[in-house]
Amino acid sequence: MDVSSYLKIGHLKLIIFLLLLGINNLKKSFLSSDGSTQEVINVPSFSMESGQQIALSGISGSGKTTLLNLIAGILQADEGQIKLSGRSMSGTSESVRDRLRAQMVGYIFQTFNLLQGYTCLENVLLGMSFGDSFDKNRAVELLGHVGLTQRLDYYPRQLSSGQQQRVAVARALANSPKLVLADEPTGNLDPENAAESLSLIRQTCKEHRAALLLVSHDKAVLDQFEDVRDLSDINQGGGKVGAE
Amino acid sequence: MSLLQIVFRSLRQHLLSTLITSFSIALACGLLMSVWVVKEQARRNFTEVDSGFDGVFGAKGSKLQLVHNSIFHLEASPGNLTWEQYELIANDKRRVKTAVPIAVGDNYRGYRIVGVTKSLFEVEYQVGKKFEVQSGGYVFRSDKKQAVVGSFVAERLGMSIGDKFHPYHGLVFDEKEKHAEIYVVSGIMKPTNTPADRVIWIPIKGLQNMSGHSVETSSDVSAVLVKLQGNTHGMMMNQEYNFQGDVMTFAWPIAKIVAQLFNKIAPVEMVLSGVAVLVAFVAAGSILASIYNTMNQRRRDIAIFRALGARRRTVFSVLILEATGIATFGALAGFIVYFVIMSTASWYIRSETGIVLDPFEPQWVMVWAPLFMQCLGALAGVVPAAKAYGADVAENLIPNA
């Protein structure tokens, strides 16, 4: 084998190593209220590399949340492939998807989705409870990183919206995910908090070497990203009003 | 965070409903244990109490009434025997080891006064135990108006050695029925945990000759308590007095006669037990209701759990464990309810019958009732757990879905 062949194999290995998320011919349909089937997602191809940060723009009802739920394995695809770090997230049993999600995916929601009966620390600890690692020190460290060292034992209702989103960010990173999905993460925040929160999400993901796939229809948010893609370019499905 | 920690936090989050539901479980479990223990201990203690005698002779009539009256000091006497009949029994030395005559008919503030000979104090009411008076006192002298007061009576009426009292006629206290005689307490009986503790003992001649009692029957006795030379004599005397004779009733063996009463009330016991079990099921239903009613609030929490990677079986287990946790907590608190009920019940039963129930005596029901409640609790958790198992994650992650 000559040098060029070694280089080709090495290049291929590097691509495989760097490729974090690969989507091929992904389809998802829902039954609409009139009984007909509506194709919401039809993504022929989409990929992300490790550590990459991509913003997906799309109007309401374009299937943004559905796409994130498919990538997270919360929804089962009708057809196609989703590979996360070389492991299939589609066409597998629900428990395998749950396991992969617990190990590899962090999720930040627009409405934070913090458990109201749990303290900040407990919410973050919960984020690492279903994966492989449970480390209270890391949870404390993450909350410290998002500036909530003094609020560890506070309940979500005792925090401002911005602080709640910080807890959600810490929780999303609690399981040391390879990919963080953020669904309109600043949608419930005022502009000042939104900018601060977005910056925190991006910075924290970078520091923890997690890729970030963020969906938003907010131009101010999208403008912060170098890599912005329009969902309508990726998704040939029709989306669905009320899918998000 | 372990499954148990998640369960604990969920219980903490729904603290009020956890406490209310646990309280209903505690009531059910405590009631279940109490009914069983009262039933078991009452049956055993009543059938074991024979005051050291094998049988009782009395007037022709009900054996059960005779035993109640002479051994448990309950109910009225079925009639009298003559002193000659007593002597006939007592002199049957070949078959009768000891014969103790008793006479009833008076009371002091509701507690029975029983006339008896001093031979009562020679009989072992349990192996190695005789009726004894506490230090400082002595057994009455047969020719004096003296009394030995049962420990429970002394405690309830605050009587002590040297106290004087007037007996009252009849078995029910009536201030107008006061006898003229004055009796002096010569001794307080040591506690025996038998019906003897609820009695004031006086010389039999004293009771027979109490002012106002009929002169014609002044030598009669209410019953004769006997200890036999052997069991075979009991069978022979049973045949002789109950089947061939028509003068006296011979209640023998005492335990079997008391057991007949419990056999008669067995259906009542069964109904009581059934009600207690039913209450346990109702309490388990309250677990189901309390968790199920919060399912709308929990849906989002469950969806968040799932979004964080929890599997369906994990959320199913959390709800089952939560229901079991409530039942466990309730079952443990049930022991407090049990001790409260038993303390009251044993005090009442002791004051009415002299029989002592021991709430602290280990019983199998104290093992199986809490386990039963836990199983019912787990079972009650299945419905909400199944609902959680089938919950749609994507749909419930949306606020107010």
PDB file of N, CA, C and O in Angstrom, chain B residues 106 108 113-115 140-149 159-160 162-168 179-186 200-211:
ATOM      1  N   ASP B 106     -73.916  -9.498  95.967  1.00  0.00           N
ATOM      2  CA  ASP B 106     -73.710  -8.128  96.434  1.00  0.00           C
ATOM      3  C   ASP B 106     -72.582  -7.469  95.641  1.00  0.00           C
ATOM      4  O   ASP B 106     -71.806  -8.149  94.950  1.00  0.00           O
ATOM      5  N   TYR B 108     -69.870  -3.696  95.525  1.00  0.00           N
ATOM      6  CA  TYR B 108     -69.453  -2.420  96.108  1.00  0.00           C
ATOM      7  C   TYR B 108     -69.044  -1.522  94.942  1.00  0.00           C
ATOM      8  O   TYR B 108     -68.077  -1.818  94.234  1.00  0.00           O
ATOM      9  N   ILE B 113     -68.958  -8.488  95.042  1.00  0.00           N
ATOM     10  CA  ILE B 113     -68.471  -9.055  96.294  1.00  0.00           C
ATOM     11  C   ILE B 113     -68.790 -10.541  96.236  1.00  0.00           C
ATOM     12  O   ILE B 113     -69.929 -10.936  95.968  1.00  0.00           O
ATOM     13  N   VAL B 114     -67.784 -11.343  96.402  1.00  0.00           N
ATOM     14  CA  VAL B 114     -67.959 -12.796  96.314  1.00  0.00           C
ATOM     15  C   VAL B 114     -67.579 -13.416  97.655  1.00  0.00           C
ATOM     16  O   VAL B 114     -66.474 -13.207  98.165  1.00  0.00           O
ATOM     17  N   GLY B 115     -68.525 -14.159  98.193  1.00  0.00           N
ATOM     18  CA  GLY B 115     -68.259 -14.896  99.427  1.00  0.00           C
ATOM     19  C   GLY B 115     -67.550 -16.191  99.091  1.00  0.00           C
ATOM     20  O   GLY B 115     -67.939 -16.897  98.159  1.00  0.00           O
ATOM     21  N   PHE B 140     -58.676 -12.578 104.820  1.00  0.00           N
ATOM     22  CA  PHE B 140     -59.718 -12.337 105.837  1.00  0.00           C
ATOM     23  C   PHE B 140     -59.853 -13.515 106.801  1.00  0.00           C
ATOM     24  O   PHE B 140     -59.574 -14.653 106.449  1.00  0.00           O
ATOM     25  N   ARG B 141     -60.285 -13.184 108.008  1.00  0.00           N
ATOM     26  CA  ARG B 141     -60.640 -14.247 108.958  1.00  0.00           C
ATOM     27  C   ARG B 141     -62.094 -14.599 108.717  1.00  0.00           C
ATOM     28  O   ARG B 141     -62.944 -13.728 108.519  1.00  0.00           O
ATOM     29  N   SER B 142     -62.381 -15.914 108.714  1.00  0.00           N
ATOM     30  CA  SER B 142     -63.711 -16.385 108.308  1.00  0.00           C
ATOM     31  C   SER B 142     -64.824 -15.868 109.217  1.00  0.00           C
ATOM     32  O   SER B 142     -65.979 -15.769 108.800  1.00  0.00           O
ATOM     33  N   ASP B 143     -64.475 -15.552 110.472  1.00  0.00           N
ATOM     34  CA  ASP B 143     -65.518 -15.113 111.397  1.00  0.00           C
ATOM     35  C   ASP B 143     -65.560 -13.594 111.543  1.00  0.00           C
ATOM     36  O   ASP B 143     -66.244 -13.066 112.415  1.00  0.00           O
ATOM     37  N   LYS B 144     -64.845 -12.888 110.713  1.00  0.00           N
ATOM     38  CA  LYS B 144     -64.807 -11.417 110.809  1.00  0.00           C
ATOM     39  C   LYS B 144     -65.388 -10.783 109.545  1.00  0.00           C
ATOM     40  O   LYS B 144     -65.413 -11.413 108.482  1.00  0.00           O
ATOM     41  N   LYS B 145     -65.803  -9.540 109.673  1.00  0.00           N
ATOM     42  CA  LYS B 145     -66.270  -8.793 108.498  1.00  0.00           C
ATOM     43  C   LYS B 145     -65.043  -8.132 107.842  1.00  0.00           C
ATOM     44  O   LYS B 145     -64.806  -6.943 107.943  1.00  0.00           O
ATOM     45  N   GLN B 146     -64.287  -8.984 107.206  1.00  0.00           N
ATOM     46  CA  GLN B 146     -63.065  -8.526 106.561  1.00  0.00           C
ATOM     47  C   GLN B 146     -63.107  -8.888 105.061  1.00  0.00           C
ATOM     48  O   GLN B 146     -63.848  -9.788 104.661  1.00  0.00           O
ATOM     49  N   ALA B 147     -62.334  -8.187 104.308  1.00  0.00           N
ATOM     50  CA  ALA B 147     -62.359  -8.407 102.850  1.00  0.00           C
ATOM     51  C   ALA B 147     -60.955  -8.340 102.256  1.00  0.00           C
ATOM     52  O   ALA B 147     -60.107  -7.585 102.722  1.00  0.00           O
ATOM     53  N   VAL B 148     -60.775  -9.189 101.242  1.00  0.00           N
ATOM     54  CA  VAL B 148     -59.557  -9.090 100.422  1.00  0.00           C
ATOM     55  C   VAL B 148     -60.001  -8.483  99.085  1.00  0.00           C
ATOM     56  O   VAL B 148     -60.892  -9.023  98.423  1.00  0.00           O
ATOM     57  N   VAL B 149     -59.392  -7.370  98.740  1.00  0.00           N
ATOM     58  CA  VAL B 149     -59.830  -6.647  97.539  1.00  0.00           C
ATOM     59  C   VAL B 149     -58.911  -6.993  96.357  1.00  0.00           C
ATOM     60  O   VAL B 149     -57.683  -6.971  96.493  1.00  0.00           O
ATOM     61  N   MET B 159     -58.715   1.787  97.041  1.00  0.00           N
ATOM     62  CA  MET B 159     -58.878   1.157  98.368  1.00  0.00           C
ATOM     63  C   MET B 159     -57.527   0.668  98.887  1.00  0.00           C
ATOM     64  O   MET B 159     -56.691   0.205  98.122  1.00  0.00           O
ATOM     65  N   SER B 160     -57.381   0.765 100.194  1.00  0.00           N
ATOM     66  CA  SER B 160     -56.159   0.251 100.806  1.00  0.00           C
ATOM     67  C   SER B 160     -56.491  -0.446 102.127  1.00  0.00           C
ATOM     68  O   SER B 160     -57.638  -0.380 102.612  1.00  0.00           O
ATOM     69  N   GLY B 162     -57.239  -1.504 105.697  1.00  0.00           N
ATOM     70  CA  GLY B 162     -57.818  -0.732 106.794  1.00  0.00           C
ATOM     71  C   GLY B 162     -59.047   0.068 106.392  1.00  0.00           C
ATOM     72  O   GLY B 162     -59.794   0.537 107.259  1.00  0.00           O
ATOM     73  N   ASP B 163     -59.244   0.212 105.076  1.00  0.00           N
ATOM     74  CA  ASP B 163     -60.437   0.962 104.612  1.00  0.00           C
ATOM     75  C   ASP B 163     -61.704   0.198 104.997  1.00  0.00           C
ATOM     76  O   ASP B 163     -61.727  -1.038 105.032  1.00  0.00           O
ATOM     77  N   LYS B 164     -62.747   0.951 105.246  1.00  0.00           N
ATOM     78  CA  LYS B 164     -64.037   0.329 105.588  1.00  0.00           C
ATOM     79  C   LYS B 164     -65.031   0.637 104.486  1.00  0.00           C
ATOM     80  O   LYS B 164     -64.960   1.697 103.858  1.00  0.00           O
ATOM     81  N   PHE B 165     -65.969  -0.287 104.270  1.00  0.00           N
ATOM     82  CA  PHE B 165     -66.986  -0.038 103.239  1.00  0.00           C
ATOM     83  C   PHE B 165     -68.260  -0.809 103.558  1.00  0.00           C
ATOM     84  O   PHE B 165     -68.230  -1.821 104.257  1.00  0.00           O
ATOM     85  N   HIS B 166     -69.356  -0.307 103.024  1.00  0.00           N
ATOM     86  CA  HIS B 166     -70.648  -0.992 103.118  1.00  0.00           C
ATOM     87  C   HIS B 166     -70.890  -1.766 101.835  1.00  0.00           C
ATOM     88  O   HIS B 166     -70.817  -1.171 100.757  1.00  0.00           O
ATOM     89  N   PRO B 167     -71.231  -3.034 101.903  1.00  0.00           N
ATOM     90  CA  PRO B 167     -71.647  -3.741 100.681  1.00  0.00           C
ATOM     91  C   PRO B 167     -73.028  -3.229 100.233  1.00  0.00           C
ATOM     92  O   PRO B 167     -73.783  -2.704 101.046  1.00  0.00           O
ATOM     93  N   TYR B 168     -73.309  -3.376  98.955  1.00  0.00           N
ATOM     94  CA  TYR B 168     -74.621  -2.999  98.411  1.00  0.00           C
ATOM     95  C   TYR B 168     -75.269  -4.242  97.832  1.00  0.00           C
ATOM     96  O   TYR B 168     -74.587  -5.102  97.253  1.00  0.00           O
ATOM     97  N   HIS B 179     -76.198  -2.273 102.386  1.00  0.00           N
ATOM     98  CA  HIS B 179     -76.321  -3.155 103.551  1.00  0.00           C
ATOM     99  C   HIS B 179     -75.783  -2.414 104.773  1.00  0.00           C
ATOM    100  O   HIS B 179     -74.916  -1.540 104.649  1.00  0.00           O
ATOM    101  N   ALA B 180     -76.262  -2.824 105.884  1.00  0.00           N
ATOM    102  CA  ALA B 180     -75.869  -2.150 107.131  1.00  0.00           C
ATOM    103  C   ALA B 180     -74.436  -2.510 107.557  1.00  0.00           C
ATOM    104  O   ALA B 180     -73.750  -1.717 108.208  1.00  0.00           O
ATOM    105  N   GLU B 181     -73.984  -3.715 107.173  1.00  0.00           N
ATOM    106  CA  GLU B 181     -72.688  -4.196 107.624  1.00  0.00           C
ATOM    107  C   GLU B 181     -71.531  -3.305 107.116  1.00  0.00           C
ATOM    108  O   GLU B 181     -71.633  -2.729 106.047  1.00  0.00           O
ATOM    109  N   ILE B 182     -70.505  -3.274 107.934  1.00  0.00           N
ATOM    110  CA  ILE B 182     -69.301  -2.549 107.509  1.00  0.00           C
ATOM    111  C   ILE B 182     -68.151  -3.558 107.444  1.00  0.00           C
ATOM    112  O   ILE B 182     -67.891  -4.293 108.411  1.00  0.00           O
ATOM    113  N   TYR B 183     -67.518  -3.603 106.303  1.00  0.00           N
ATOM    114  CA  TYR B 183     -66.375  -4.511 106.119  1.00  0.00           C
ATOM    115  C   TYR B 183     -65.071  -3.712 106.116  1.00  0.00           C
ATOM    116  O   TYR B 183     -65.040  -2.551 105.698  1.00  0.00           O
ATOM    117  N   VAL B 184     -64.036  -4.377 106.583  1.00  0.00           N
ATOM    118  CA  VAL B 184     -62.718  -3.746 106.647  1.00  0.00           C
ATOM    119  C   VAL B 184     -61.778  -4.475 105.683  1.00  0.00           C
ATOM    120  O   VAL B 184     -61.777  -5.713 105.636  1.00  0.00           O
ATOM    121  N   VAL B 185     -61.031  -3.720 104.949  1.00  0.00           N
ATOM    122  CA  VAL B 185     -60.087  -4.340 104.010  1.00  0.00           C
ATOM    123  C   VAL B 185     -58.896  -4.898 104.798  1.00  0.00           C
ATOM    124  O   VAL B 185     -58.156  -4.149 105.437  1.00  0.00           O
ATOM    125  N   SER B 186     -58.747  -6.230 104.730  1.00  0.00           N
ATOM    126  CA  SER B 186     -57.630  -6.854 105.454  1.00  0.00           C
ATOM    127  C   SER B 186     -56.423  -7.052 104.540  1.00  0.00           C
ATOM    128  O   SER B 186     -55.296  -7.205 104.998  1.00  0.00           O
ATOM    129  N   ILE B 200     -64.178  -8.356  95.041  1.00  0.00           N
ATOM    130  CA  ILE B 200     -63.883  -8.170  96.472  1.00  0.00           C
ATOM    131  C   ILE B 200     -64.287  -9.475  97.154  1.00  0.00           C
ATOM    132  O   ILE B 200     -65.440  -9.911  97.048  1.00  0.00           O
ATOM    133  N   TRP B 201     -63.310 -10.086  97.784  1.00  0.00           N
ATOM    134  CA  TRP B 201     -63.541 -11.404  98.395  1.00  0.00           C
ATOM    135  C   TRP B 201     -63.827 -11.235  99.892  1.00  0.00           C
ATOM    136  O   TRP B 201     -63.072 -10.557 100.587  1.00  0.00           O
ATOM    137  N   ILE B 202     -64.915 -11.857 100.328  1.00  0.00           N
ATOM    138  CA  ILE B 202     -65.228 -11.821 101.773  1.00  0.00           C
ATOM    139  C   ILE B 202     -65.550 -13.246 102.226  1.00  0.00           C
ATOM    140  O   ILE B 202     -65.781 -14.128 101.385  1.00  0.00           O
ATOM    141  N   PRO B 203     -65.608 -13.498 103.522  1.00  0.00           N
ATOM    142  CA  PRO B 203     -65.963 -14.857 103.996  1.00  0.00           C
ATOM    143  C   PRO B 203     -67.366 -15.227 103.505  1.00  0.00           C
ATOM    144  O   PRO B 203     -68.255 -14.374 103.491  1.00  0.00           O
ATOM    145  N   ILE B 204     -67.525 -16.494 103.116  1.00  0.00           N
ATOM    146  CA  ILE B 204     -68.810 -16.905 102.525  1.00  0.00           C
ATOM    147  C   ILE B 204     -69.963 -16.756 103.525  1.00  0.00           C
ATOM    148  O   ILE B 204     -71.080 -16.392 103.149  1.00  0.00           O
ATOM    149  N   LYS B 205     -69.654 -16.983 104.778  1.00  0.00           N
ATOM    150  CA  LYS B 205     -70.713 -16.863 105.790  1.00  0.00           C
ATOM    151  C   LYS B 205     -71.191 -15.415 105.875  1.00  0.00           C
ATOM    152  O   LYS B 205     -72.365 -15.140 106.131  1.00  0.00           O
ATOM    153  N   GLY B 206     -70.266 -14.508 105.681  1.00  0.00           N
ATOM    154  CA  GLY B 206     -70.606 -13.086 105.740  1.00  0.00           C
ATOM    155  C   GLY B 206     -71.598 -12.725 104.668  1.00  0.00           C
ATOM    156  O   GLY B 206     -72.565 -11.993 104.896  1.00  0.00           O
ATOM    157  N   LEU B 207     -71.357 -13.224 103.454  1.00  0.00           N
ATOM    158  CA  LEU B 207     -72.268 -12.882 102.366  1.00  0.00           C
ATOM    159  C   LEU B 207     -73.618 -13.573 102.540  1.00  0.00           C
ATOM    160  O   LEU B 207     -74.681 -12.982 102.308  1.00  0.00           O
ATOM    161  N   GLN B 208     -73.550 -14.868 103.004  1.00  0.00           N
ATOM    162  CA  GLN B 208     -74.797 -15.622 103.173  1.00  0.00           C
ATOM    163  C   GLN B 208     -75.710 -14.954 104.219  1.00  0.00           C
ATOM    164  O   GLN B 208     -76.929 -14.960 104.088  1.00  0.00           O
ATOM    165  N   ASN B 209     -75.082 -14.386 105.241  1.00  0.00           N
ATOM    166  CA  ASN B 209     -75.861 -13.832 106.348  1.00  0.00           C
ATOM    167  C   ASN B 209     -75.981 -12.310 106.305  1.00  0.00           C
ATOM    168  O   ASN B 209     -76.308 -11.680 107.312  1.00  0.00           O
ATOM    169  N   MET B 210     -75.699 -11.724 105.174  1.00  0.00           N
ATOM    170  CA  MET B 210     -75.780 -10.269 105.046  1.00  0.00           C
ATOM    171  C   MET B 210     -77.207  -9.813 105.345  1.00  0.00           C
ATOM    172  O   MET B 210     -78.178 -10.486 104.942  1.00  0.00           O
ATOM    173  N   SER B 211     -77.346  -8.702 106.035  1.00  0.00           N
ATOM    174  CA  SER B 211     -78.675  -8.197 106.389  1.00  0.00           C
ATOM    175  C   SER B 211     -79.512  -8.007 105.122  1.00  0.00           C
ATOM    176  O   SER B 211     -79.006  -7.545 104.094  1.00  0.00           O
TER     177      SER B 211
END
